[in-house]
Short mmCIF file of C-alpha atoms in Angstrom, two decimals:
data_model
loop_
_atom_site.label_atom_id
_atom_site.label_comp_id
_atom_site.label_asym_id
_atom_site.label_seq_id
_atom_site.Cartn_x
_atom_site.Cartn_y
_atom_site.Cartn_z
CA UNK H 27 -7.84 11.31 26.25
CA UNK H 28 -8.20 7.54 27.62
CA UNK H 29 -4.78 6.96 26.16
CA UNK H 30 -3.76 5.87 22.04
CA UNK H 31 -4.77 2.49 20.82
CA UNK H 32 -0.94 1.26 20.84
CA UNK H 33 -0.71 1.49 24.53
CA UNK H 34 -3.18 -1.37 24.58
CA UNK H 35 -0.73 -3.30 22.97
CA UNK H 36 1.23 -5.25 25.10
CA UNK H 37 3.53 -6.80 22.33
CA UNK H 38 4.70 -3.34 21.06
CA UNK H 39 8.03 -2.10 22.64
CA UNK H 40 9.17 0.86 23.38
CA UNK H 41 11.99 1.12 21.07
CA UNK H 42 9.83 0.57 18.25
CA UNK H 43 7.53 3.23 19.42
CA UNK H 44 10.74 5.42 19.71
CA UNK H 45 11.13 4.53 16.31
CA UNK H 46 8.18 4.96 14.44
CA UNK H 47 7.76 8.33 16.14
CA UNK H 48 10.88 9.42 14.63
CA UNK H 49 9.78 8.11 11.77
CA UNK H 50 7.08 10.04 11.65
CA UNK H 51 8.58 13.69 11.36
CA UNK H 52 8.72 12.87 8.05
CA UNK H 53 5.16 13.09 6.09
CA UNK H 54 6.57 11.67 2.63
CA UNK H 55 8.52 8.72 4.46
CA UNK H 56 5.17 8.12 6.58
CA UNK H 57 3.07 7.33 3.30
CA UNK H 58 4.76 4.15 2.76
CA UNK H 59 4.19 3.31 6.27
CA UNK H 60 0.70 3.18 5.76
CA UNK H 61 0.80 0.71 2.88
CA UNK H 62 -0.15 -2.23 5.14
CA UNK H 63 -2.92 -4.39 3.52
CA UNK H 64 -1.68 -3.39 -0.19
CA UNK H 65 1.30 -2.60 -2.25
CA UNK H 66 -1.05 -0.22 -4.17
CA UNK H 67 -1.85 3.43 -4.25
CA UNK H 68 -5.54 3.81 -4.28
CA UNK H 69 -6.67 6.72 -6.78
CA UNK H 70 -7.72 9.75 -4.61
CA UNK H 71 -11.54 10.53 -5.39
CA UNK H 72 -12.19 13.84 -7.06
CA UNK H 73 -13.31 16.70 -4.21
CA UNK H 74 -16.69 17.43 -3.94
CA UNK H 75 -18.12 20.69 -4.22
CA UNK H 76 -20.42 20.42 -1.71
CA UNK H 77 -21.56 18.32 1.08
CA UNK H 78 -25.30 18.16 2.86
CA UNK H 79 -24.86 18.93 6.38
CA UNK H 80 -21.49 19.98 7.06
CA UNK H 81 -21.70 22.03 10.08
CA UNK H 82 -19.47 25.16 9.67
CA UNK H 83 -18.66 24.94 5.96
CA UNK H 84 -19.88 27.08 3.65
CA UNK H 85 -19.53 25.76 -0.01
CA UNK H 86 -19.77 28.34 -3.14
CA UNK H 87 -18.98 26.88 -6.55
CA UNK H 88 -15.92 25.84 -5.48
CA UNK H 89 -14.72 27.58 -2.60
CA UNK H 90 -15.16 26.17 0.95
CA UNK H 91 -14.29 28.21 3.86
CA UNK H 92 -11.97 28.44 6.93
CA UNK H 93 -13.81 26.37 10.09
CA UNK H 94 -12.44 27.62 13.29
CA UNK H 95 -13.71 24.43 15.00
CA UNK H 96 -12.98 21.68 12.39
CA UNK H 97 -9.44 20.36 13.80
CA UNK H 98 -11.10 20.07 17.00
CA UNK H 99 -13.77 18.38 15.40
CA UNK H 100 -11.54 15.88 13.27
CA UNK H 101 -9.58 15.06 17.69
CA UNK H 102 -12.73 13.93 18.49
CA UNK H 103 -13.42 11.87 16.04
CA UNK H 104 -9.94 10.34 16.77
CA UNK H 105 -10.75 9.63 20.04
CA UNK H 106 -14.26 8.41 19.56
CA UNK H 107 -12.92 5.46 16.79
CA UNK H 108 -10.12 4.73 19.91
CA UNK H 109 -12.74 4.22 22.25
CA UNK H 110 -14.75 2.02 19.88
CA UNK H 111 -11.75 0.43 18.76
CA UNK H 112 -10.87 -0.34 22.67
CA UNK H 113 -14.53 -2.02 22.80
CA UNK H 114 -13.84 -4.22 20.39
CA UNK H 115 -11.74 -6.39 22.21
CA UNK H 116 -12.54 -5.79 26.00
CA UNK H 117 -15.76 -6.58 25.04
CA UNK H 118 -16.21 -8.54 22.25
CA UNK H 119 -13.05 -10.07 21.60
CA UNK H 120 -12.10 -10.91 25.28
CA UNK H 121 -15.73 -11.99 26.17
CA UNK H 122 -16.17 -14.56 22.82
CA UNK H 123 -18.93 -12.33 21.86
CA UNK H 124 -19.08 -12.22 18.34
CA UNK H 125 -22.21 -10.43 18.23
CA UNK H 126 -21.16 -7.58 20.06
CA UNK H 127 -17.87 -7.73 17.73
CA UNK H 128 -19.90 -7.56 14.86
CA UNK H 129 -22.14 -4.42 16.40
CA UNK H 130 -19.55 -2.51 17.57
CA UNK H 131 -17.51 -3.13 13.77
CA UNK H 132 -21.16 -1.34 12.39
CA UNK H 133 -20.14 1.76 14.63
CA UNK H 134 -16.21 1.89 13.94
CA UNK H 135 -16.99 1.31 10.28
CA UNK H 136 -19.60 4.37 10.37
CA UNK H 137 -17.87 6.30 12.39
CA UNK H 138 -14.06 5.94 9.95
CA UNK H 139 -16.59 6.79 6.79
CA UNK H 140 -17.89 9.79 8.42
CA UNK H 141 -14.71 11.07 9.78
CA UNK H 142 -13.26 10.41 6.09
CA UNK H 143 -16.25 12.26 4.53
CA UNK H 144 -15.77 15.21 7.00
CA UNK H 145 -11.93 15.38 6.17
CA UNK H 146 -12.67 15.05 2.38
CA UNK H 147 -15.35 17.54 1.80
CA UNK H 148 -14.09 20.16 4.52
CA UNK H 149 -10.53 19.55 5.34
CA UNK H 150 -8.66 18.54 2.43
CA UNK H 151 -10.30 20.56 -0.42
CA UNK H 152 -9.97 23.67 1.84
CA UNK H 153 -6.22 22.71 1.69
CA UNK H 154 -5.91 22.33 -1.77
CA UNK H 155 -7.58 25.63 -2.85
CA UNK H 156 -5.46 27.01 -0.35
CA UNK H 157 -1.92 25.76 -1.30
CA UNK H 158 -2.62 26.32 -5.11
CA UNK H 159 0.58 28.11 -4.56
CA UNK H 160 2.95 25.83 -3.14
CA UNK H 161 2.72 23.12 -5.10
CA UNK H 162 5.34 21.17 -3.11
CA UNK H 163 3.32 21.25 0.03
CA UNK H 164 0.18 20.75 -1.86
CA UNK H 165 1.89 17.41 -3.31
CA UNK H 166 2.21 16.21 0.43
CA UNK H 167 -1.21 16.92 1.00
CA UNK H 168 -2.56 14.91 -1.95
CA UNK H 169 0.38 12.52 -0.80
CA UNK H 170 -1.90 12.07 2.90
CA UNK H 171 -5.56 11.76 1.34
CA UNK H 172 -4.38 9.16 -1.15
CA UNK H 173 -2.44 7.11 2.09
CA UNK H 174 -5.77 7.35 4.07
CA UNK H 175 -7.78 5.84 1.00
CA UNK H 176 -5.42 2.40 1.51
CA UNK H 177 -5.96 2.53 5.24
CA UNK H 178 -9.69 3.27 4.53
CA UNK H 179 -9.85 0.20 2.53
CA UNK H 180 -7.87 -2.05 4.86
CA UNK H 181 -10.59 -0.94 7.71
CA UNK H 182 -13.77 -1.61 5.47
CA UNK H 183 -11.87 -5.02 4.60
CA UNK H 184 -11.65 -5.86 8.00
CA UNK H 185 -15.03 -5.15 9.22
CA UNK H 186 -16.38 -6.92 6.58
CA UNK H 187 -14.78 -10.01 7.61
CA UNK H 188 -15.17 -10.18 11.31
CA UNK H 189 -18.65 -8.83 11.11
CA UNK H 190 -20.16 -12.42 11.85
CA UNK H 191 -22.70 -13.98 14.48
CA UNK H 192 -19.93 -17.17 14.89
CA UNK H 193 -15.87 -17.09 14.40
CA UNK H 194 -14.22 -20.49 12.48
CA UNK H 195 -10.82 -21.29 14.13
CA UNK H 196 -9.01 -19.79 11.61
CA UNK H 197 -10.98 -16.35 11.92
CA UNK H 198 -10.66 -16.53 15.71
CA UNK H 199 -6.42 -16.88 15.05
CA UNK H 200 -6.31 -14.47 12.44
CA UNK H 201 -8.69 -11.64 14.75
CA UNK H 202 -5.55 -10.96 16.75
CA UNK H 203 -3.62 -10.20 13.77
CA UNK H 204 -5.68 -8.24 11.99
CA UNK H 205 -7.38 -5.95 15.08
CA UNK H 206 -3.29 -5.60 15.94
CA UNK H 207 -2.36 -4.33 12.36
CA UNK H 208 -5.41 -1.67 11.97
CA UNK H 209 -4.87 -0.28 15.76
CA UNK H 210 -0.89 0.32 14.26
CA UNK H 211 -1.90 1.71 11.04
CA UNK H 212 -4.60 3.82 13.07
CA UNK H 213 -1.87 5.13 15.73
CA UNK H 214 0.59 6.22 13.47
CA UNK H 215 -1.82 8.20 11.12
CA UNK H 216 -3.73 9.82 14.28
CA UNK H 217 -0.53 10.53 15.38
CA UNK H 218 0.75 12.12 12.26
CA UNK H 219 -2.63 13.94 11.30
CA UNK H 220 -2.50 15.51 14.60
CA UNK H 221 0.83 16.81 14.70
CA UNK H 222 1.46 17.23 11.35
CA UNK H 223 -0.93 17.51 9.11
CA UNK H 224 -3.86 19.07 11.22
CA UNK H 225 -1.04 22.71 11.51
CA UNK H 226 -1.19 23.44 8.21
CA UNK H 227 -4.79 24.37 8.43
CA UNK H 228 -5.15 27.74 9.01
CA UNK H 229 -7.35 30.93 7.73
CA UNK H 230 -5.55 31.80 4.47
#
């Protein structure tokens, strides 16, 4: 991969980075990390049963099966929304071009939702039917999914705004911030799901 989105960050140091990773080892300390934008826990939407199109899931009442090629599925979304993500400013941002800012927004916006519908429908309620048993894991789980809702939110917020043919000043100042805060909150739940989360998927 091209690299994670904080290493585009020049202002980030490397004993914060040192930090947060440590930080990180720990899934129920990492939820509050993620409460950027709001104070709020979102309420987790009920699982679907089924899902049109999801390639190597099979859905019976209730009862999706193992996908040998799902995690590596969910990576490359990861790295696709980096790369678009990366676009945003060396080619929008950097350039004044507020129209390409605004199409390339359309494509990380679509892209998130589709990674989040792939991960809701396929990963998550395979992990819940799973882990009926260990209700303590299962809690950490539900714990993750209801984290990613807030960042969900705080992407779809920010796309919304900066989805515009012209910038005012004050958009143009606040662009900075904002891109900056959703490339953080991005990095430290790739960086989580990856080597956390994603290892508790397995064939049960």
């Amino acid at each position: 991969m091209r690299g994670r989105i904080h290493n585009l960050n020049d202002k980030q140091k490397k004993p914060q980075q040192q930090q947060q990773q440590h930080e990180l080892r720990s899934p129920i300390k990492a939820q509050i990390m993620f409460r950027i934008f709001s104070g709020k826990s979102r309420t987790t939407p009920q699982d679907s049963n089924s899902s049109p199109g999801t390639s190597g899931t099979q859905v019976q009442g209730r009862t999706i099966s193992y996908d040998p090629t799902l995690i590596m599925a969910l990576k490359s979304d990861h790295h696709e929304l980096i790369r678009i993500y990366q676009q945003i400013w060396s080619e929008g941002y950097e350039r004044q071009d507020f129209r390409k800012i605004a199409e390339l927004l359309k494509a990380f916006k679509s892209t998130f939702q589709a990674h989040l519908i792939k991960e809701n429908v396929s990963f998550y309620v395979y992990l819940e039917q799973s882990l009926t048993n260990d209700s303590h894991t299962l809690q950490i789980v539900k714990d993750f999914r209801t984290d990613m809702n807030d960042i969900a939110n705080a992407v779809v917020q920010f796309c919304k705004r900066y989805s515009r043919d012209v910038f005012t000043r004050e958009m143009l100042l606040d662009f900075k911030r904002d891109y900056e805060k959703i490339g953080e909150a991005l990095t430290r739940r790739v960086s989580l799901e990856e080597r956390e989360l994603y290892t508790l998927y397995h064939p049960s």
